[in-house]
Coordinates of C-alpha atoms in Angstrom, one line a residue:
X1 CA -1.1 11.8 -17.8
X2 CA 1.2 8.4 -17.9
X3 CA 4.8 9.6 -17.7
X4 CA 6.4 8.5 -20.9
X5 CA 6.0 11.0 -23.6
X6 CA 5.3 7.9 -25.8
X7 CA 1.8 8.0 -23.5
X8 CA 1.8 4.5 -23.1
X9 CA 2.1 3.0 -20.4
X10 CA 0.2 2.8 -17.7
X11 CA 1.9 5.0 -14.6
X12 CA -1.1 7.2 -13.2
X13 CA -4.0 4.1 -14.6
X14 CA -1.5 2.0 -12.7
X15 CA -1.8 4.1 -8.8
X16 CA -5.5 5.2 -9.2
X17 CA -7.0 1.3 -10.0
X18 CA -5.0 1.5 -6.9
X19 CA -5.9 3.8 -4.7
X20 CA -9.7 2.9 -6.3
X21 CA -9.8 -0.2 -4.6
X22 CA -8.1 0.8 -1.2
X23 CA -11.3 3.5 -0.9
X24 CA -13.3 0.3 -1.9
X25 CA -12.2 -2.4 0.0
X26 CA -11.9 0.2 3.1
X27 CA -16.1 1.4 2.2
X28 CA -17.1 -1.9 2.6
X29 CA -15.2 -3.1 5.2
X30 CA -17.2 -0.6 7.3
X31 CA -20.5 -0.9 6.2
X32 CA -20.9 -4.8 6.3
X33 CA -18.8 -3.7 10.7
X34 CA -15.2 -6.2 9.3
X35 CA -13.9 -6.5 13.0
X36 CA -10.3 -6.8 14.4
X37 CA -11.7 -11.0 14.9
X38 CA -12.4 -11.3 11.4
X39 CA -9.4 -9.8 10.0
X40 CA -7.2 -12.8 12.7
X41 CA -10.3 -15.0 11.5
X42 CA -8.9 -14.8 8.0
X43 CA -5.1 -13.9 8.1
X44 CA -4.4 -16.6 10.6
X45 CA -0.5 -17.5 10.7
X46 CA 0.7 -13.8 9.4
X47 CA 1.8 -11.1 11.3
X48 CA -0.9 -9.3 10.8
X49 CA -3.1 -11.7 12.0
X50 CA -1.4 -13.3 15.2
X51 CA -1.1 -9.1 16.2
X52 CA -5.2 -9.5 15.3
X53 CA -5.9 -11.6 17.3
X54 CA -3.6 -11.0 20.3

């Protein structure tokens, strides 16, 4: 059910898509054995990458 009375705005649908996308990403990272070092390799300059590489 959408939040607006007209049922036109995809508020619930967009939230569901984000949840499903996160679930797929987490499942794939486990299947591919994605490590902390891999994360640091793809995010070398940001705060999370620095934390992953330390």
